Short mmCIF file of C-alpha atoms in Angstrom, two decimals:
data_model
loop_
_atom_site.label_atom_id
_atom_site.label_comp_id
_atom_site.label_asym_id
_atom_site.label_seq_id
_atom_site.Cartn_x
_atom_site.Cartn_y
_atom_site.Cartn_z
CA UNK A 1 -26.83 210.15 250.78
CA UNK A 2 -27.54 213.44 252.63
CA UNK A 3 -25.73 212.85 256.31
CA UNK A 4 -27.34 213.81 259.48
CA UNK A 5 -26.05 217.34 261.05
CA UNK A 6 -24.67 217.21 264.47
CA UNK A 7 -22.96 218.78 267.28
CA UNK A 8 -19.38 218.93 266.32
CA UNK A 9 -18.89 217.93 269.88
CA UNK A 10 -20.93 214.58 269.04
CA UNK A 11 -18.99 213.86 265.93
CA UNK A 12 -16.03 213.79 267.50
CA UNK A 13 -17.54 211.73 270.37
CA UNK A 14 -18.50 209.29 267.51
CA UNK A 15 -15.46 209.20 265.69
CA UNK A 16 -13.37 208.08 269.20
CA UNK A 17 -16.20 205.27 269.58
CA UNK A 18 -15.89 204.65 265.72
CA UNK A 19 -12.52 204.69 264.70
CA UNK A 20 -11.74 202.22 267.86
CA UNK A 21 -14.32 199.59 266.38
CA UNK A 22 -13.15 199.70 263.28
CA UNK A 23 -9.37 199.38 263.62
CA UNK A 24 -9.63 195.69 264.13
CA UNK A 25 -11.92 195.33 260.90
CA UNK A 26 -9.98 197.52 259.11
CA UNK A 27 -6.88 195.30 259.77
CA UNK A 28 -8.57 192.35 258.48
CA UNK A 29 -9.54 193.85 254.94
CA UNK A 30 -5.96 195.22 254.38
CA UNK A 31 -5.08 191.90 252.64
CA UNK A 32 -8.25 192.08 250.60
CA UNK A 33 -8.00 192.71 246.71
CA UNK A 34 -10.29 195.27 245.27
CA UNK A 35 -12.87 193.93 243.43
CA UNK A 36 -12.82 193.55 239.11
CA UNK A 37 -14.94 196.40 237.86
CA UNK A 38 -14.80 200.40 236.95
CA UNK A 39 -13.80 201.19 240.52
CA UNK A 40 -10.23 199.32 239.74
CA UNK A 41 -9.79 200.51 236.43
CA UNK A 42 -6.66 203.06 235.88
CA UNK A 43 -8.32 206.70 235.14
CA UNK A 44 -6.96 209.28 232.92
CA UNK A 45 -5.38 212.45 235.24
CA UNK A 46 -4.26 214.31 232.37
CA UNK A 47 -6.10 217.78 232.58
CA UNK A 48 -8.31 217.05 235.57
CA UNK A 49 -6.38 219.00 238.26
CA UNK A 50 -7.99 221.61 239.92
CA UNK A 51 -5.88 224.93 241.09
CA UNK A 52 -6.16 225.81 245.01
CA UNK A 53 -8.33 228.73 244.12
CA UNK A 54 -10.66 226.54 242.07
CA UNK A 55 -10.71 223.63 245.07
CA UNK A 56 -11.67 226.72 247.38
CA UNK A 57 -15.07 227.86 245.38
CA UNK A 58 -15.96 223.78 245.02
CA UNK A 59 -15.28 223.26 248.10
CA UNK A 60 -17.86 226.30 249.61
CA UNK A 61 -20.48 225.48 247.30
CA UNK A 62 -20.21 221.71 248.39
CA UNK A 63 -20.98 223.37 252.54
CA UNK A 64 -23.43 225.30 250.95
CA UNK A 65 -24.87 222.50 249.47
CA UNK A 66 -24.74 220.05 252.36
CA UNK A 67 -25.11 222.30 255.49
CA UNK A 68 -28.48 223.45 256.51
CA UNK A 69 -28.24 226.78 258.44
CA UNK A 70 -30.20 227.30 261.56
CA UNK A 71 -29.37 230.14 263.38
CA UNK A 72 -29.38 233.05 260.74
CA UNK A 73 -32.39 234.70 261.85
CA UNK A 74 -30.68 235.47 265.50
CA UNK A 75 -26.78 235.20 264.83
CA UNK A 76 -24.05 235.14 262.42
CA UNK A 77 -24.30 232.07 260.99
CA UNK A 78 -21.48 230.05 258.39
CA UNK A 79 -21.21 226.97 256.13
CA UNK A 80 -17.39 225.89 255.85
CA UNK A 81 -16.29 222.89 253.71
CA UNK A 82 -12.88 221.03 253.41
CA UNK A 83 -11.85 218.32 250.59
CA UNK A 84 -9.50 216.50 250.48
CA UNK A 85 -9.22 214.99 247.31
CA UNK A 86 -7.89 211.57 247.00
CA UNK A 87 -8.18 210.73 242.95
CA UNK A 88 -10.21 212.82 240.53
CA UNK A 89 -11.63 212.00 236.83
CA UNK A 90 -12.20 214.30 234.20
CA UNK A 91 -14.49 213.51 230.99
CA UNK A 92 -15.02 216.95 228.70
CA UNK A 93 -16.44 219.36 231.22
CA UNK A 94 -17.73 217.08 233.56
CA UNK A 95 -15.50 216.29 236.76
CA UNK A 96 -15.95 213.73 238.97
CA UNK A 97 -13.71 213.79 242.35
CA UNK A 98 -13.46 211.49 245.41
CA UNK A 99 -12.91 213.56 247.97
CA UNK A 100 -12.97 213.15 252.20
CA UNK A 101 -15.26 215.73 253.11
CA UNK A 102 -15.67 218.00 256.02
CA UNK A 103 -18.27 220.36 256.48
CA UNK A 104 -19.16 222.17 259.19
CA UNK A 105 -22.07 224.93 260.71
CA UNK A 106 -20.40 228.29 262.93
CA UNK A 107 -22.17 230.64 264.69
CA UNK A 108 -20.32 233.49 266.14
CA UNK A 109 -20.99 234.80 269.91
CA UNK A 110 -18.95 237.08 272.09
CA UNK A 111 -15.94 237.04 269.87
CA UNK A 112 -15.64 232.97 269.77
CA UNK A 113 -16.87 230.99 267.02
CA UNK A 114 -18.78 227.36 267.85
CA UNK A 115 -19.19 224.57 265.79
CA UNK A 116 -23.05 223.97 265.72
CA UNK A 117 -22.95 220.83 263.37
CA UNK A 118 -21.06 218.97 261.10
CA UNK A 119 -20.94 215.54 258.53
CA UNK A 120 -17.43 214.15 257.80
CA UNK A 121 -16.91 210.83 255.76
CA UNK A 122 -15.91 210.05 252.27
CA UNK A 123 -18.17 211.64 249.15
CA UNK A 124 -18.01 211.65 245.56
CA UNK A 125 -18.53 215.22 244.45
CA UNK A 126 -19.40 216.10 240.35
CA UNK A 127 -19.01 219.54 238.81
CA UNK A 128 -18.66 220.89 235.68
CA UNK A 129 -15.03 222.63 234.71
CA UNK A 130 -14.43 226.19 233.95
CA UNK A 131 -12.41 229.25 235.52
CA UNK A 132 -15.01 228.25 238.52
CA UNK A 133 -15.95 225.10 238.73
CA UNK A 134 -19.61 224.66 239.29
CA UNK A 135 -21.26 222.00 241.67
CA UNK A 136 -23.20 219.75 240.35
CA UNK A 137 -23.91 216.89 243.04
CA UNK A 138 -22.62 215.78 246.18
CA UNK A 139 -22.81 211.62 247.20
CA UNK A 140 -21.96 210.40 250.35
CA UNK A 141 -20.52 207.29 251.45
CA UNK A 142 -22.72 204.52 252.62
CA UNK A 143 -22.91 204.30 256.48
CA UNK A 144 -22.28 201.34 258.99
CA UNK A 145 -22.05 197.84 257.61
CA UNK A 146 -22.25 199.39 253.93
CA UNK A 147 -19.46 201.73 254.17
CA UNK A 148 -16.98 199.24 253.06
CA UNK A 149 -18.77 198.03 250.27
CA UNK A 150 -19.42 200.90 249.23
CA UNK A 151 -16.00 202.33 248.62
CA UNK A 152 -14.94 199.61 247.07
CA UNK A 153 -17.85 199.63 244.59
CA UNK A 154 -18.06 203.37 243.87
CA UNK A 155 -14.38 204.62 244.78
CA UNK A 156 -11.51 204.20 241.70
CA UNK A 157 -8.78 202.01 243.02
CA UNK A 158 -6.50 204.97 243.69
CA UNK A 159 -9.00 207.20 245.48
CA UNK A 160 -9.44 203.79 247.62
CA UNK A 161 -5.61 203.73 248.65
CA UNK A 162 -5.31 207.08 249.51
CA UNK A 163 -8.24 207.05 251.44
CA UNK A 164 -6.54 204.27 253.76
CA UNK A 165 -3.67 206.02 253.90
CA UNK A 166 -5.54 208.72 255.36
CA UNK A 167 -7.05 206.88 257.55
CA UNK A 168 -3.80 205.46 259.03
CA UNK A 169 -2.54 209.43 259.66
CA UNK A 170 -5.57 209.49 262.38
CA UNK A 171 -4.34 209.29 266.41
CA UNK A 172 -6.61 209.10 269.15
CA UNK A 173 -9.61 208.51 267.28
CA UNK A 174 -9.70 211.72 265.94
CA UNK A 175 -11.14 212.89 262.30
CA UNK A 176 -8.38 214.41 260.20
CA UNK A 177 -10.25 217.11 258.64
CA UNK A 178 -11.82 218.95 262.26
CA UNK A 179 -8.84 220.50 262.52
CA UNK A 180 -8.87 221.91 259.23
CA UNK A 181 -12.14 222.70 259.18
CA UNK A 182 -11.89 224.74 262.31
CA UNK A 183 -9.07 226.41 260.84
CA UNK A 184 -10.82 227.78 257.77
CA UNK A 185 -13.79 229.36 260.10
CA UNK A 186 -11.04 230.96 261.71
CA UNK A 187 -9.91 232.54 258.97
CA UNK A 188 -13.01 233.44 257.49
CA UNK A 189 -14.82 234.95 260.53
CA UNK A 190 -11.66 236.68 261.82
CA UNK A 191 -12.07 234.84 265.33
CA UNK A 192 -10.99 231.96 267.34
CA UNK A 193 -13.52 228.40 266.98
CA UNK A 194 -13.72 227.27 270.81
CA UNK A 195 -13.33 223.53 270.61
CA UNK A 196 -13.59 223.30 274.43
CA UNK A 197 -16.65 223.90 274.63
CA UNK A 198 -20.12 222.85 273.51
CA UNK A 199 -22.61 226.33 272.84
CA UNK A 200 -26.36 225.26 272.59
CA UNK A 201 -29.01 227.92 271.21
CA UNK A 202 -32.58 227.94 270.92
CA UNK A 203 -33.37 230.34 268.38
CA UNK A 204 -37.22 231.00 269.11
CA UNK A 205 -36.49 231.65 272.75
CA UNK A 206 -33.69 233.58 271.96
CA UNK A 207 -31.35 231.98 274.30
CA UNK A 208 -27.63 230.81 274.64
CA UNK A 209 -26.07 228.12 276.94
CA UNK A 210 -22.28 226.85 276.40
CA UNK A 211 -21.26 223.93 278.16
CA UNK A 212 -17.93 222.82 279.41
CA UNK A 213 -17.09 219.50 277.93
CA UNK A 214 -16.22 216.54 280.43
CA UNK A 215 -14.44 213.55 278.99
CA UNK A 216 -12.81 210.72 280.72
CA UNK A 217 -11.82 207.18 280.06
CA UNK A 218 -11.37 205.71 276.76
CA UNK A 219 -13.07 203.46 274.71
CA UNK A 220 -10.08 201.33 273.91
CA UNK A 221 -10.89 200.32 277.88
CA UNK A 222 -14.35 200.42 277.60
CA UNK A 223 -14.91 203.18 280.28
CA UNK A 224 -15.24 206.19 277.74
CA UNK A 225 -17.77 208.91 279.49
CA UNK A 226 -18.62 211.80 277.72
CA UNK A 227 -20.56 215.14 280.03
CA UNK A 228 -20.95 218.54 279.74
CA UNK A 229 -21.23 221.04 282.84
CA UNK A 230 -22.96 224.35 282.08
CA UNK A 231 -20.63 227.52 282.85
CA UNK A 232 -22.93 230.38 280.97
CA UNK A 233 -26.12 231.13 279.90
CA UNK A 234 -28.53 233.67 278.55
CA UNK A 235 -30.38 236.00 276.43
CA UNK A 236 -29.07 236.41 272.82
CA UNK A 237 -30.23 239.93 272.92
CA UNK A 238 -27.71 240.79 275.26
CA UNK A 239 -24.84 239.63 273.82
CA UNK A 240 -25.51 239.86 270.00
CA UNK A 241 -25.97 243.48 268.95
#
């Protein structure tokens, strides 16, 4: 399943709203046994690691896979792609690993880079081995009601344990691969991702607006308010040379 790309400042919006709801249900399936079936089975490790270098090149042909660019024509414009891998399978040359993913859209403007968009959740991703591993298919968890089931069903038993144990490392609702993501853009573009603020761009106008984001309340209390105030805005053409 191909995930919907958006604001960076909405995903982490979401994930507050989402990761409160779901703590309670979470809870209640901790006692739950995984169910009989491939999923459970114990996998064969033996060979299947990948080295840091080769995680790297899977890892930016997964973003280039699963971000859509938008603002190429009128800025610099970047897919970046984290993965943490929770259990991986290896049969011949074909690899198969179960990964939390975190990809994310940058667009660079007056020496600050923004995230424009961004899908985080769980994934299976398939490649084939070699000195570079190459891409074959990216899957993405099932959303909503589903995502449970779904893990369960498509996720080995291992890949299901460390995936709650990430999931226990969050705090205040937030997703444990932003961070990381934001940190690889830096490093990559050579300058600082502004995660204060929220930069909107209309690329057939050819104009910029970033927003100051306004948060209050929390949704633990049921008084979360998310608003932006605009503190700049303009014409691309006289700030991108």
């Amino acid at each position: 399943m191909k995930r919907k790309m958006i604001s960076l400042i909405a995903v982490l919006m979401a994930l507050v709203m989402a990761l409160a709801m779901t703590a309670c249900g979470n809870a209640e399936k901790k006692a739950e046994e995984p169910e009989e079936g491939p999923a459970a089975e114990e996998q064969e490790s033996t060979g299947s690691d990948l080295s840091g270098d080769q995680m790297e090149d899977l890892a930016q042909q997964v973003a280039d896979k699963v971000v859509e660019l938008g603002y190429t024509e009128v800025m610099p414009d970047e897919a970046y792609a984290v993965l943490q891998l929770l259990d991986i399978e290896r049969n011949g040359d074909d690899g198969k690993a179960y990964v939390y993913l975190g990809a994310s859209e940058y667009v660079v403007l007056k020496e600050k880079a923004y995230g424009m968009a961004g899908s985080f959740g769980e994934a299976i991703v398939t490649f084939t081995y070699g000195d570079k591993p190459v891409l074959k298919d990216v899957e993405w968890s099932a959303d909503g009601e589903k995502h449970q089931e779904w893990i369960k069903e498509n996720f080995t038993e291992k890949a299901q344990k460390a995936d709650e144990d990430l999931m226990k490392q969050t705090e205040d609702g937030k997703n444990p691969l932003v961070d990381d993501v934001n940190a690889l853009a830096e490093e990559k573009l050579g300058v600082p991702v502004d995660t204060e603020n929220l930069l909107e761009v209309d690329p057939e106008k050819g104009t910029y607006k970033i927003s100051e984001v306004i948060e209050s309340g929390s949704p633990e209390n049921g008084d979360y308010v998310f608003d932006t105030k605009v503190i700049e805005e303009g014409e691309l053409s006289d700030v991108i040379k």
